Each structure stands twice: as C-alpha cells, then as structure tokens.
C-alpha cells in the first residue's frame, strides 16, 4: 500500500506533536509526513527533533505567495492544521492553496471541547468561520473535536506533588455549580491516535467528528485524585452569575487593549470554563445534537488511556505536563 502523504501545520505545538506521534506510530496505515513551519522557526529544537524522527520539515509563509504554497501541497493527500488559536486567520490562505493543489482532505484546527459554534467562546466562532469558508471552496474536510485534556484537568494538591505536571501560568479555577456537570475528557497522547484513524476513514469525509476517552464531573475528578493520593482537596464552588462576571471583567480588559495577547489569554480560559463547567456543553450528548459523528461508535476497538491511569503516571513521575516550555 502506498504511503499517505500528510502535511501538518503547527507540528511543534502540543496538539501537533500528538498528531505526528499518532501518524508515525499508526498500525493501520503508513504516512509520509511533512511539517510546515514558519521560516523563522525552521532551526528551532522542536523541528530538529521532528527531522530526527523522519519528518520532512519545510518552511512556508502561509500569507506569502500562493504559488509557493500550492507547489508545496501539490503532492499532499491530507492537510492537518494544528494552528494556534490566535493565528486562525492563517488557515484561509492555507485552505485556498489546498484547494488549488487538489488536496483530498483538509482538517482545520479544531481539537477542542464541544462548544456551540457561536456565542459562548470567541475563538470557536473563528473556527466556524474557517469551516464555512472551507465549505464555500468545496474543499473536502473533516472537523475533529477531541475533549478537554487530562493534562489540563488536575487539581492542585496541597502537598505540591502535581506541580511539575500542571501547565505553567494556568489559573486555578473553582468547581462549577455543584460540581456535577459532566465533561468529556481525553489524554492528549490519544488525540493523535484518533486523528490517524479518522483521516483515513471514508465515513468521516465532510463530517464533524467527536472523540473523547471518558466523561467525568469535577467532583468525580477530585474524588479520584483524593482516592489515589490519600490527600484531602479543598473544594471551592462558583455560581453561574459569578462565572459570567469573571468573563465580563476579562472582556472589559480585552476591550481596553484589543491587541494585547495576554488579555485574550485571560478571557479565553474563563469562556472555556463557563462552557464546560457551567453550561455543560462538553458532552457526547450535545455533540450528537450538533450533528457530530461519535468516535465511540466509529472506533469501538480504540484502546484509550484511562484518567485513573494518567493520575497514577503523574504520581509516579512518568507523565509529561503540557506547555512546559512556557516555564
């Protein structure tokens, strides 16, 4: 069987690394991977590590001349975008080039929790705008959402034993409402494995797909951590009114400095928390309502990492945290 050629944009990011891992280690298909990177990032350590693993690393300015980008994609079967949410506008010229080059499937940068397409999380609307543009081009696509990461779900332990695994700079959020709002979770290491299955599956072409590992409430997360660590966790709860107030305050700060990325990075976590922990959007049931294909039904044989096992890995010092390069 011929290799499937895949171009990954954002391959050095957290999601991109998982996707590359999933493609390289796929038991079901053989992939020839090209990582498209910004010219100024070509010589970064992350790209050197990709080359060591047999990934071709190619510089490209997504907002540069279209003919160069079209040429780069001319022999590519599938484009997977893991572009950072503040750079979503760059997907438009990428989609144009993919269409002109005859790419067979375009996977836009989604890979997040289930959220209403508009009105709750600002950057989710931008993702929907991009998908709408892709559909206007009649470019074959698959839109994949993949749960809230285990790596972002751990509460802080009084002893500090989890500190090395917690993402730096991420605020400690309280528990939403009574703590019994369910949310679909996934280990980031499984996301790439899901992607490798999805992008070779004809059933997922021109569809939205929802994959996740397990569904937990915040109380269940805390209960699990207490059981496995023997530590008692303090639990503070927040009402819907107070959660909305935090969003309003963050938006005021953003409106006063709209070009400040720090202001955007303050608003976004509050909106995501409100969606998954107050509104309860991030569930398989809501994904089904929105028309997503269910990964559990598509791939009942998928062996995923369980949340309890991830917590044990953290306690044993075997689990790598996300965004550790931000320390």
PDB file of C-alpha atoms in Angstrom:
ATOM      1  CA  UNK A   1       0.000   0.000   0.000  1.00  0.00           C
ATOM      2  CA  UNK A   2       1.326   3.431  -0.940  1.00  0.00           C
ATOM      3  CA  UNK A   3       2.151   5.848   1.822  1.00  0.00           C
ATOM      4  CA  UNK A   4      -0.418   8.546   2.565  1.00  0.00           C
ATOM      5  CA  UNK A   5       1.172  11.979   2.347  1.00  0.00           C
ATOM      6  CA  UNK A   6       0.185  14.301   5.181  1.00  0.00           C
ATOM      7  CA  UNK A   7       1.203  17.900   5.793  1.00  0.00           C
ATOM      8  CA  UNK A   8       0.893  19.065   9.398  1.00  0.00           C
ATOM      9  CA  UNK A   9       0.845  22.770  10.196  1.00  0.00           C
ATOM     10  CA  UNK A  10       1.761  23.504  13.812  1.00  0.00           C
ATOM     11  CA  UNK A  11       3.545  20.181  14.282  1.00  0.00           C
ATOM     12  CA  UNK A  12       5.748  21.505  17.084  1.00  0.00           C
ATOM     13  CA  UNK A  13       2.824  22.539  19.314  1.00  0.00           C
ATOM     14  CA  UNK A  14       1.194  20.306  21.922  1.00  0.00           C
ATOM     15  CA  UNK A  15      -1.611  19.109  19.644  1.00  0.00           C
ATOM     16  CA  UNK A  16       0.657  18.964  16.614  1.00  0.00           C
ATOM     17  CA  UNK A  17       3.179  16.776  18.421  1.00  0.00           C
ATOM     18  CA  UNK A  18       0.426  14.353  19.398  1.00  0.00           C
ATOM     19  CA  UNK A  19      -0.773  14.221  15.791  1.00  0.00           C
ATOM     20  CA  UNK A  20       2.723  13.499  14.483  1.00  0.00           C
ATOM     21  CA  UNK A  21       3.152  10.774  17.127  1.00  0.00           C
ATOM     22  CA  UNK A  22      -0.172   9.227  16.148  1.00  0.00           C
ATOM     23  CA  UNK A  23       0.702   9.210  12.461  1.00  0.00           C
ATOM     24  CA  UNK A  24       4.212   7.818  12.942  1.00  0.00           C
ATOM     25  CA  UNK A  25       3.022   5.037  15.242  1.00  0.00           C
ATOM     26  CA  UNK A  26      -0.154   4.108  13.384  1.00  0.00           C
ATOM     27  CA  UNK A  27      -0.590   0.332  12.998  1.00  0.00           C
ATOM     28  CA  UNK A  28      -3.295   0.816  10.363  1.00  0.00           C
ATOM     29  CA  UNK A  29      -1.630   2.992   7.703  1.00  0.00           C
ATOM     30  CA  UNK A  30       1.777   4.293   6.678  1.00  0.00           C
ATOM     31  CA  UNK A  31       2.159   8.057   6.493  1.00  0.00           C
ATOM     32  CA  UNK A  32       4.757  10.256   4.821  1.00  0.00           C
ATOM     33  CA  UNK A  33       4.728  13.392   6.977  1.00  0.00           C
ATOM     34  CA  UNK A  34       5.721  16.932   6.098  1.00  0.00           C
ATOM     35  CA  UNK A  35       5.759  19.539   8.861  1.00  0.00           C
ATOM     36  CA  UNK A  36       5.100  23.053   7.583  1.00  0.00           C
ATOM     37  CA  UNK A  37       6.789  25.616   9.803  1.00  0.00           C
ATOM     38  CA  UNK A  38       7.298  29.362   9.787  1.00  0.00           C
ATOM     39  CA  UNK A  39      10.610  30.323   8.136  1.00  0.00           C
ATOM     40  CA  UNK A  40      11.799  31.975  11.355  1.00  0.00           C
ATOM     41  CA  UNK A  41      11.163  28.728  13.268  1.00  0.00           C
ATOM     42  CA  UNK A  42      12.955  26.395  10.857  1.00  0.00           C
ATOM     43  CA  UNK A  43      16.039  25.903  13.036  1.00  0.00           C
ATOM     44  CA  UNK A  44      14.247  25.540  16.368  1.00  0.00           C
ATOM     45  CA  UNK A  45      14.950  22.489  18.507  1.00  0.00           C
ATOM     46  CA  UNK A  46      11.401  21.163  18.097  1.00  0.00           C
ATOM     47  CA  UNK A  47      11.857  20.998  14.326  1.00  0.00           C
ATOM     48  CA  UNK A  48      15.251  19.332  14.698  1.00  0.00           C
ATOM     49  CA  UNK A  49      13.571  16.622  16.771  1.00  0.00           C
ATOM     50  CA  UNK A  50      10.950  16.145  14.052  1.00  0.00           C
ATOM     51  CA  UNK A  51      13.680  15.646  11.454  1.00  0.00           C
ATOM     52  CA  UNK A  52      15.335  13.034  13.663  1.00  0.00           C
ATOM     53  CA  UNK A  53      12.093  11.059  13.516  1.00  0.00           C
ATOM     54  CA  UNK A  54      11.943  11.108   9.726  1.00  0.00           C
ATOM     55  CA  UNK A  55       9.558  14.034   9.322  1.00  0.00           C
ATOM     56  CA  UNK A  56      10.312  16.440   6.482  1.00  0.00           C
ATOM     57  CA  UNK A  57      10.343  19.998   7.835  1.00  0.00           C
ATOM     58  CA  UNK A  58       9.575  22.648   5.227  1.00  0.00           C
ATOM     59  CA  UNK A  59       9.439  26.426   5.772  1.00  0.00           C
ATOM     60  CA  UNK A  60       6.439  28.309   4.409  1.00  0.00           C
ATOM     61  CA  UNK A  61       4.848  31.699   4.899  1.00  0.00           C
ATOM     62  CA  UNK A  62       1.123  30.973   4.845  1.00  0.00           C
ATOM     63  CA  UNK A  63       0.468  34.600   3.973  1.00  0.00           C
ATOM     64  CA  UNK A  64       3.160  34.677   1.293  1.00  0.00           C
ATOM     65  CA  UNK A  65       2.870  33.969  -2.445  1.00  0.00           C
ATOM     66  CA  UNK A  66       0.147  31.409  -3.126  1.00  0.00           C
ATOM     67  CA  UNK A  67       2.062  29.698  -5.920  1.00  0.00           C
ATOM     68  CA  UNK A  68       4.784  28.602  -3.494  1.00  0.00           C
ATOM     69  CA  UNK A  69       2.247  27.179  -1.064  1.00  0.00           C
ATOM     70  CA  UNK A  70       0.344  25.437  -3.855  1.00  0.00           C
ATOM     71  CA  UNK A  71       3.574  23.864  -5.089  1.00  0.00           C
ATOM     72  CA  UNK A  72       4.396  22.658  -1.576  1.00  0.00           C
ATOM     73  CA  UNK A  73       0.978  20.972  -1.277  1.00  0.00           C
ATOM     74  CA  UNK A  74       0.863  19.594  -4.811  1.00  0.00           C
ATOM     75  CA  UNK A  75       1.786  16.050  -3.752  1.00  0.00           C
ATOM     76  CA  UNK A  76      -0.013  16.085  -0.403  1.00  0.00           C
ATOM     77  CA  UNK A  77      -3.080  13.910   0.202  1.00  0.00           C
ATOM     78  CA  UNK A  78      -4.176  15.366   3.546  1.00  0.00           C
ATOM     79  CA  UNK A  79      -3.512  18.679   5.286  1.00  0.00           C
ATOM     80  CA  UNK A  80      -3.906  18.774   9.071  1.00  0.00           C
ATOM     81  CA  UNK A  81      -3.892  22.189  10.713  1.00  0.00           C
ATOM     82  CA  UNK A  82      -2.953  22.496  14.375  1.00  0.00           C
ATOM     83  CA  UNK A  83      -2.577  26.267  14.163  1.00  0.00           C
ATOM     84  CA  UNK A  84      -2.622  28.198  17.443  1.00  0.00           C
ATOM     85  CA  UNK A  85      -5.988  29.842  18.083  1.00  0.00           C
ATOM     86  CA  UNK A  86      -4.577  33.360  17.804  1.00  0.00           C
ATOM     87  CA  UNK A  87      -3.376  32.565  14.263  1.00  0.00           C
ATOM     88  CA  UNK A  88      -6.591  31.092  12.856  1.00  0.00           C
ATOM     89  CA  UNK A  89      -6.714  33.687  10.064  1.00  0.00           C
ATOM     90  CA  UNK A  90      -3.717  31.902   8.519  1.00  0.00           C
ATOM     91  CA  UNK A  91      -5.961  28.938   7.694  1.00  0.00           C
ATOM     92  CA  UNK A  92      -7.700  30.876   4.922  1.00  0.00           C
ATOM     93  CA  UNK A  93      -4.703  31.091   2.551  1.00  0.00           C
ATOM     94  CA  UNK A  94      -3.790  27.529   3.562  1.00  0.00           C
ATOM     95  CA  UNK A  95      -7.254  26.330   2.519  1.00  0.00           C
ATOM     96  CA  UNK A  96      -7.036  28.256  -0.761  1.00  0.00           C
ATOM     97  CA  UNK A  97      -3.716  26.601  -1.577  1.00  0.00           C
ATOM     98  CA  UNK A  98      -5.014  23.169  -0.574  1.00  0.00           C
ATOM     99  CA  UNK A  99      -7.976  23.559  -2.914  1.00  0.00           C
ATOM    100  CA  UNK A 100      -5.770  24.674  -5.805  1.00  0.00           C
ATOM    101  CA  UNK A 101      -3.315  21.824  -5.166  1.00  0.00           C
ATOM    102  CA  UNK A 102      -6.032  19.164  -5.176  1.00  0.00           C
ATOM    103  CA  UNK A 103      -5.654  18.095  -1.543  1.00  0.00           C
ATOM    104  CA  UNK A 104      -8.053  15.232  -0.826  1.00  0.00           C
ATOM    105  CA  UNK A 105      -8.886  16.132   2.779  1.00  0.00           C
ATOM    106  CA  UNK A 106      -8.364  19.257   4.881  1.00  0.00           C
ATOM    107  CA  UNK A 107      -8.516  19.019   8.673  1.00  0.00           C
ATOM    108  CA  UNK A 108      -8.881  22.512  10.169  1.00  0.00           C
ATOM    109  CA  UNK A 109      -7.608  23.402  13.611  1.00  0.00           C
ATOM    110  CA  UNK A 110     -10.387  22.312  15.972  1.00  0.00           C
ATOM    111  CA  UNK A 111      -9.271  19.684  18.530  1.00  0.00           C
ATOM    112  CA  UNK A 112     -11.114  21.230  21.464  1.00  0.00           C
ATOM    113  CA  UNK A 113     -14.160  20.749  23.656  1.00  0.00           C
ATOM    114  CA  UNK A 114     -17.686  20.713  22.316  1.00  0.00           C
ATOM    115  CA  UNK A 115     -18.925  24.304  22.291  1.00  0.00           C
ATOM    116  CA  UNK A 116     -21.828  25.989  20.486  1.00  0.00           C
ATOM    117  CA  UNK A 117     -20.439  27.293  17.178  1.00  0.00           C
ATOM    118  CA  UNK A 118     -21.102  30.884  18.205  1.00  0.00           C
ATOM    119  CA  UNK A 119     -21.969  32.958  21.238  1.00  0.00           C
ATOM    120  CA  UNK A 120     -20.046  31.267  24.063  1.00  0.00           C
ATOM    121  CA  UNK A 121     -16.321  31.083  23.231  1.00  0.00           C
ATOM    122  CA  UNK A 122     -15.000  33.816  20.945  1.00  0.00           C
ATOM    123  CA  UNK A 123     -12.373  31.837  19.072  1.00  0.00           C
ATOM    124  CA  UNK A 124     -14.821  28.977  18.439  1.00  0.00           C
ATOM    125  CA  UNK A 125     -16.702  31.374  16.166  1.00  0.00           C
ATOM    126  CA  UNK A 126     -13.483  31.962  14.217  1.00  0.00           C
ATOM    127  CA  UNK A 127     -13.092  28.218  13.760  1.00  0.00           C
ATOM    128  CA  UNK A 128     -16.667  28.063  12.474  1.00  0.00           C
ATOM    129  CA  UNK A 129     -15.962  30.938  10.074  1.00  0.00           C
ATOM    130  CA  UNK A 130     -12.983  28.991   8.734  1.00  0.00           C
ATOM    131  CA  UNK A 131     -15.053  25.846   8.312  1.00  0.00           C
ATOM    132  CA  UNK A 132     -17.698  27.848   6.465  1.00  0.00           C
ATOM    133  CA  UNK A 133     -15.003  29.177   4.138  1.00  0.00           C
ATOM    134  CA  UNK A 134     -13.696  25.644   3.526  1.00  0.00           C
ATOM    135  CA  UNK A 135     -17.226  24.566   2.639  1.00  0.00           C
ATOM    136  CA  UNK A 136     -17.595  27.537   0.288  1.00  0.00           C
ATOM    137  CA  UNK A 137     -14.477  26.279  -1.508  1.00  0.00           C
ATOM    138  CA  UNK A 138     -15.992  22.787  -1.622  1.00  0.00           C
ATOM    139  CA  UNK A 139     -12.715  21.554  -0.203  1.00  0.00           C
ATOM    140  CA  UNK A 140     -13.084  18.042   1.285  1.00  0.00           C
ATOM    141  CA  UNK A 141     -12.724  18.310   5.069  1.00  0.00           C
ATOM    142  CA  UNK A 142     -13.058  16.645   8.436  1.00  0.00           C
ATOM    143  CA  UNK A 143     -13.658  18.720  11.578  1.00  0.00           C
ATOM    144  CA  UNK A 144     -12.441  16.985  14.749  1.00  0.00           C
ATOM    145  CA  UNK A 145     -13.139  17.933  18.360  1.00  0.00           C
ATOM    146  CA  UNK A 146     -11.359  15.900  20.987  1.00  0.00           C
ATOM    147  CA  UNK A 147     -12.338  16.598  24.582  1.00  0.00           C
ATOM    148  CA  UNK A 148     -10.770  18.513  27.464  1.00  0.00           C
ATOM    149  CA  UNK A 149      -7.279  17.208  28.118  1.00  0.00           C
ATOM    150  CA  UNK A 150      -6.483  15.184  31.224  1.00  0.00           C
ATOM    151  CA  UNK A 151      -3.339  17.318  31.345  1.00  0.00           C
ATOM    152  CA  UNK A 152      -5.495  20.412  31.995  1.00  0.00           C
ATOM    153  CA  UNK A 153      -7.860  18.716  34.443  1.00  0.00           C
ATOM    154  CA  UNK A 154      -5.724  18.010  37.505  1.00  0.00           C
ATOM    155  CA  UNK A 155      -6.471  19.972  40.677  1.00  0.00           C
ATOM    156  CA  UNK A 156      -3.512  21.336  42.595  1.00  0.00           C
ATOM    157  CA  UNK A 157      -2.508  19.109  45.527  1.00  0.00           C
ATOM    158  CA  UNK A 158      -1.792  20.669  48.947  1.00  0.00           C
ATOM    159  CA  UNK A 159       1.491  18.728  49.005  1.00  0.00           C
ATOM    160  CA  UNK A 160       2.553  20.108  45.621  1.00  0.00           C
ATOM    161  CA  UNK A 161       3.081  16.607  44.197  1.00  0.00           C
ATOM    162  CA  UNK A 162       1.276  17.554  40.969  1.00  0.00           C
ATOM    163  CA  UNK A 163       3.042  20.876  40.460  1.00  0.00           C
ATOM    164  CA  UNK A 164       5.543  19.645  37.869  1.00  0.00           C
ATOM    165  CA  UNK A 165       2.720  18.282  35.702  1.00  0.00           C
ATOM    166  CA  UNK A 166       0.491  21.367  35.863  1.00  0.00           C
ATOM    167  CA  UNK A 167       0.583  23.797  32.926  1.00  0.00           C
ATOM    168  CA  UNK A 168       2.532  26.926  33.916  1.00  0.00           C
ATOM    169  CA  UNK A 169       0.516  30.105  34.184  1.00  0.00           C
ATOM    170  CA  UNK A 170      -2.861  28.401  34.093  1.00  0.00           C
ATOM    171  CA  UNK A 171      -5.185  29.803  36.771  1.00  0.00           C
ATOM    172  CA  UNK A 172      -6.674  27.514  39.408  1.00  0.00           C
ATOM    173  CA  UNK A 173     -10.377  27.514  38.612  1.00  0.00           C
ATOM    174  CA  UNK A 174     -13.058  26.704  41.198  1.00  0.00           C
ATOM    175  CA  UNK A 175     -15.621  23.967  40.667  1.00  0.00           C
ATOM    176  CA  UNK A 176     -18.610  24.924  38.540  1.00  0.00           C
ATOM    177  CA  UNK A 177     -22.048  24.965  40.189  1.00  0.00           C
ATOM    178  CA  UNK A 178     -22.415  21.866  42.420  1.00  0.00           C
ATOM    179  CA  UNK A 179     -19.551  20.018  40.736  1.00  0.00           C
ATOM    180  CA  UNK A 180     -21.793  17.512  38.996  1.00  0.00           C
ATOM    181  CA  UNK A 181     -21.633  18.899  35.446  1.00  0.00           C
ATOM    182  CA  UNK A 182     -20.248  16.157  33.151  1.00  0.00           C
ATOM    183  CA  UNK A 183     -17.426  16.835  30.699  1.00  0.00           C
ATOM    184  CA  UNK A 184     -15.796  14.649  28.032  1.00  0.00           C
ATOM    185  CA  UNK A 185     -12.063  14.200  28.670  1.00  0.00           C
ATOM    186  CA  UNK A 186      -9.139  12.828  26.659  1.00  0.00           C
ATOM    187  CA  UNK A 187      -5.434  12.291  27.149  1.00  0.00           C
ATOM    188  CA  UNK A 188      -3.579  14.499  24.683  1.00  0.00           C
ATOM    189  CA  UNK A 189      -1.451  11.495  23.712  1.00  0.00           C
ATOM    190  CA  UNK A 190      -4.565   9.770  22.378  1.00  0.00           C
ATOM    191  CA  UNK A 191      -5.649  12.669  20.173  1.00  0.00           C
ATOM    192  CA  UNK A 192      -3.066  11.923  17.504  1.00  0.00           C
ATOM    193  CA  UNK A 193      -4.041   8.254  17.539  1.00  0.00           C
ATOM    194  CA  UNK A 194      -7.654   9.236  16.949  1.00  0.00           C
ATOM    195  CA  UNK A 195      -6.608  11.543  14.112  1.00  0.00           C
ATOM    196  CA  UNK A 196      -4.675   8.743  12.393  1.00  0.00           C
ATOM    197  CA  UNK A 197      -7.855   6.638  12.361  1.00  0.00           C
ATOM    198  CA  UNK A 198     -10.195   9.433  11.348  1.00  0.00           C
ATOM    199  CA  UNK A 199      -8.294  10.870   8.379  1.00  0.00           C
ATOM    200  CA  UNK A 200      -8.166   7.504   6.582  1.00  0.00           C
ATOM    201  CA  UNK A 201     -11.827   6.709   7.233  1.00  0.00           C
ATOM    202  CA  UNK A 202     -14.191   7.435   4.309  1.00  0.00           C
ATOM    203  CA  UNK A 203     -17.106   7.691   6.756  1.00  0.00           C
ATOM    204  CA  UNK A 204     -15.651  10.883   8.233  1.00  0.00           C
ATOM    205  CA  UNK A 205     -15.173  12.820   4.987  1.00  0.00           C
ATOM    206  CA  UNK A 206     -17.076  16.122   5.076  1.00  0.00           C
ATOM    207  CA  UNK A 207     -18.225  15.394   8.628  1.00  0.00           C
ATOM    208  CA  UNK A 208     -17.677  16.663  12.158  1.00  0.00           C
ATOM    209  CA  UNK A 209     -16.266  14.023  14.491  1.00  0.00           C
ATOM    210  CA  UNK A 210     -16.204  13.996  18.298  1.00  0.00           C
ATOM    211  CA  UNK A 211     -13.650  11.784  20.040  1.00  0.00           C
ATOM    212  CA  UNK A 212     -13.021  11.516  23.774  1.00  0.00           C
ATOM    213  CA  UNK A 213     -11.866   8.974  26.337  1.00  0.00           C
ATOM    214  CA  UNK A 214     -14.110   9.253  29.403  1.00  0.00           C
ATOM    215  CA  UNK A 215     -16.758  11.524  30.905  1.00  0.00           C
ATOM    216  CA  UNK A 216     -16.106  12.928  34.388  1.00  0.00           C
ATOM    217  CA  UNK A 217     -17.660  15.591  36.573  1.00  0.00           C
ATOM    218  CA  UNK A 218     -15.365  17.893  38.524  1.00  0.00           C
ATOM    219  CA  UNK A 219     -16.447  16.184  41.742  1.00  0.00           C
ATOM    220  CA  UNK A 220     -15.511  12.815  40.249  1.00  0.00           C
ATOM    221  CA  UNK A 221     -12.101  14.179  39.236  1.00  0.00           C
ATOM    222  CA  UNK A 222     -11.487  15.394  42.780  1.00  0.00           C
ATOM    223  CA  UNK A 223     -12.775  12.132  44.261  1.00  0.00           C
ATOM    224  CA  UNK A 224     -10.438  10.131  42.022  1.00  0.00           C
ATOM    225  CA  UNK A 225      -7.424  12.262  42.898  1.00  0.00           C
ATOM    226  CA  UNK A 226      -8.190  12.015  46.625  1.00  0.00           C
ATOM    227  CA  UNK A 227      -8.533   8.228  46.367  1.00  0.00           C
ATOM    228  CA  UNK A 228      -5.232   7.793  44.537  1.00  0.00           C
ATOM    229  CA  UNK A 229      -3.184  10.321  46.512  1.00  0.00           C
ATOM    230  CA  UNK A 230      -4.624   9.996  50.005  1.00  0.00           C
ATOM    231  CA  UNK A 231      -4.776  13.789  50.197  1.00  0.00           C
ATOM    232  CA  UNK A 232      -7.854  15.835  51.021  1.00  0.00           C
ATOM    233  CA  UNK A 233      -8.531  18.523  48.426  1.00  0.00           C
ATOM    234  CA  UNK A 234     -10.113  21.863  49.263  1.00  0.00           C
ATOM    235  CA  UNK A 235     -13.181  22.457  47.100  1.00  0.00           C
ATOM    236  CA  UNK A 236     -14.478  25.901  46.263  1.00  0.00           C
ATOM    237  CA  UNK A 237     -17.533  26.323  44.071  1.00  0.00           C
ATOM    238  CA  UNK A 238     -18.656  29.118  41.766  1.00  0.00           C
ATOM    239  CA  UNK A 239     -22.129  30.132  40.647  1.00  0.00           C
ATOM    240  CA  UNK A 240     -23.137  30.850  37.072  1.00  0.00           C
ATOM    241  CA  UNK A 241     -23.562  34.521  37.943  1.00  0.00           C
ATOM    242  CA  UNK A 242     -20.021  34.808  39.286  1.00  0.00           C
ATOM    243  CA  UNK A 243     -18.578  32.883  36.331  1.00  0.00           C
ATOM    244  CA  UNK A 244     -20.275  35.288  33.922  1.00  0.00           C
ATOM    245  CA  UNK A 245     -18.985  38.227  35.961  1.00  0.00           C
ATOM    246  CA  UNK A 246     -15.429  36.950  35.519  1.00  0.00           C
ATOM    247  CA  UNK A 247     -15.969  36.754  31.758  1.00  0.00           C
ATOM    248  CA  UNK A 248     -17.365  40.290  31.702  1.00  0.00           C
ATOM    249  CA  UNK A 249     -14.362  41.620  33.610  1.00  0.00           C
ATOM    250  CA  UNK A 250     -11.951  39.812  31.290  1.00  0.00           C
ATOM    251  CA  UNK A 251     -13.761  41.201  28.258  1.00  0.00           C
ATOM    252  CA  UNK A 252     -13.529  44.735  29.613  1.00  0.00           C
ATOM    253  CA  UNK A 253      -9.785  44.266  29.962  1.00  0.00           C
ATOM    254  CA  UNK A 254      -9.574  42.953  26.397  1.00  0.00           C
ATOM    255  CA  UNK A 255     -11.674  45.823  25.038  1.00  0.00           C
ATOM    256  CA  UNK A 256      -9.285  48.290  26.632  1.00  0.00           C
ATOM    257  CA  UNK A 257      -6.316  46.591  24.938  1.00  0.00           C
ATOM    258  CA  UNK A 258      -7.654  44.555  21.985  1.00  0.00           C
ATOM    259  CA  UNK A 259      -4.199  43.829  20.546  1.00  0.00           C
ATOM    260  CA  UNK A 260      -2.801  42.560  23.845  1.00  0.00           C
ATOM    261  CA  UNK A 261      -2.398  38.755  23.609  1.00  0.00           C
ATOM    262  CA  UNK A 262      -2.327  38.497  27.406  1.00  0.00           C
ATOM    263  CA  UNK A 263      -5.824  39.984  27.556  1.00  0.00           C
ATOM    264  CA  UNK A 264      -7.051  37.380  25.055  1.00  0.00           C
ATOM    265  CA  UNK A 265      -5.393  34.638  27.070  1.00  0.00           C
ATOM    266  CA  UNK A 266      -7.256  35.792  30.179  1.00  0.00           C
ATOM    267  CA  UNK A 267     -10.684  35.842  28.516  1.00  0.00           C
ATOM    268  CA  UNK A 268     -10.414  32.510  26.707  1.00  0.00           C
ATOM    269  CA  UNK A 269      -9.894  30.203  29.740  1.00  0.00           C
ATOM    270  CA  UNK A 270     -12.858  31.828  31.512  1.00  0.00           C
ATOM    271  CA  UNK A 271     -15.082  31.276  28.472  1.00  0.00           C
ATOM    272  CA  UNK A 272     -13.987  27.654  28.148  1.00  0.00           C
ATOM    273  CA  UNK A 273     -14.598  27.055  31.859  1.00  0.00           C
ATOM    274  CA  UNK A 274     -18.082  28.562  31.579  1.00  0.00           C
ATOM    275  CA  UNK A 275     -18.898  26.367  28.595  1.00  0.00           C
ATOM    276  CA  UNK A 276     -17.739  23.043  30.019  1.00  0.00           C
ATOM    277  CA  UNK A 277     -18.281  23.505  33.777  1.00  0.00           C
ATOM    278  CA  UNK A 278     -21.366  25.731  33.960  1.00  0.00           C
ATOM    279  CA  UNK A 279     -23.323  25.269  30.730  1.00  0.00           C
ATOM    280  CA  UNK A 280     -22.323  21.613  30.383  1.00  0.00           C
ATOM    281  CA  UNK A 281     -21.671  21.857  26.644  1.00  0.00           C
ATOM    282  CA  UNK A 282     -18.777  19.394  26.512  1.00  0.00           C
ATOM    283  CA  UNK A 283     -20.728  16.144  26.425  1.00  0.00           C
ATOM    284  CA  UNK A 284     -21.259  13.359  23.879  1.00  0.00           C
ATOM    285  CA  UNK A 285     -24.990  14.032  24.014  1.00  0.00           C
ATOM    286  CA  UNK A 286     -24.582  17.667  22.990  1.00  0.00           C
ATOM    287  CA  UNK A 287     -22.092  16.678  20.272  1.00  0.00           C
ATOM    288  CA  UNK A 288     -24.670  14.248  18.906  1.00  0.00           C
ATOM    289  CA  UNK A 289     -27.261  17.031  18.943  1.00  0.00           C
ATOM    290  CA  UNK A 290     -24.886  19.255  16.948  1.00  0.00           C
ATOM    291  CA  UNK A 291     -24.501  16.536  14.331  1.00  0.00           C
ATOM    292  CA  UNK A 292     -21.066  15.152  15.167  1.00  0.00           C
ATOM    293  CA  UNK A 293     -20.184  11.550  14.445  1.00  0.00           C
ATOM    294  CA  UNK A 294     -19.407   9.747  17.709  1.00  0.00           C
ATOM    295  CA  UNK A 295     -15.890   8.325  17.957  1.00  0.00           C
ATOM    296  CA  UNK A 296     -17.055   5.595  20.356  1.00  0.00           C
ATOM    297  CA  UNK A 297     -19.395   4.298  17.664  1.00  0.00           C
ATOM    298  CA  UNK A 298     -16.858   4.686  14.855  1.00  0.00           C
ATOM    299  CA  UNK A 299     -13.973   3.012  16.699  1.00  0.00           C
ATOM    300  CA  UNK A 300     -15.297   0.738  19.474  1.00  0.00           C
ATOM    301  CA  UNK A 301     -11.953  -1.105  19.488  1.00  0.00           C
ATOM    302  CA  UNK A 302      -9.901   2.011  20.339  1.00  0.00           C
ATOM    303  CA  UNK A 303      -7.797   1.397  23.454  1.00  0.00           C
ATOM    304  CA  UNK A 304      -7.540   4.730  25.258  1.00  0.00           C
ATOM    305  CA  UNK A 305      -5.658   5.878  28.338  1.00  0.00           C
ATOM    306  CA  UNK A 306      -7.928   5.990  31.380  1.00  0.00           C
ATOM    307  CA  UNK A 307      -7.978   9.058  33.607  1.00  0.00           C
ATOM    308  CA  UNK A 308      -7.080   6.996  36.684  1.00  0.00           C
ATOM    309  CA  UNK A 309      -4.045   5.599  34.888  1.00  0.00           C
ATOM    310  CA  UNK A 310      -2.953   9.098  33.897  1.00  0.00           C
ATOM    311  CA  UNK A 311      -3.152  10.246  37.533  1.00  0.00           C
ATOM    312  CA  UNK A 312      -1.032   7.250  38.572  1.00  0.00           C
ATOM    313  CA  UNK A 313       1.552   8.197  35.933  1.00  0.00           C
ATOM    314  CA  UNK A 314       1.724  11.714  37.352  1.00  0.00           C
ATOM    315  CA  UNK A 315       2.209  10.377  40.871  1.00  0.00           C
ATOM    316  CA  UNK A 316       4.976   8.071  39.633  1.00  0.00           C
ATOM    317  CA  UNK A 317       6.699  10.956  37.850  1.00  0.00           C
ATOM    318  CA  UNK A 318       6.188   9.320  34.447  1.00  0.00           C
ATOM    319  CA  UNK A 319       3.738  11.814  32.938  1.00  0.00           C
ATOM    320  CA  UNK A 320       4.914  14.839  30.995  1.00  0.00           C
ATOM    321  CA  UNK A 321       2.939  18.035  31.527  1.00  0.00           C
ATOM    322  CA  UNK A 322       1.824  20.296  28.699  1.00  0.00           C
ATOM    323  CA  UNK A 323       3.230  23.735  27.899  1.00  0.00           C
ATOM    324  CA  UNK A 324       6.316  23.004  29.982  1.00  0.00           C
ATOM    325  CA  UNK A 325       8.384  25.123  27.583  1.00  0.00           C
ATOM    326  CA  UNK A 326       6.488  28.155  28.912  1.00  0.00           C
ATOM    327  CA  UNK A 327       8.134  27.878  32.335  1.00  0.00           C
TER     328      UNK A 327
END
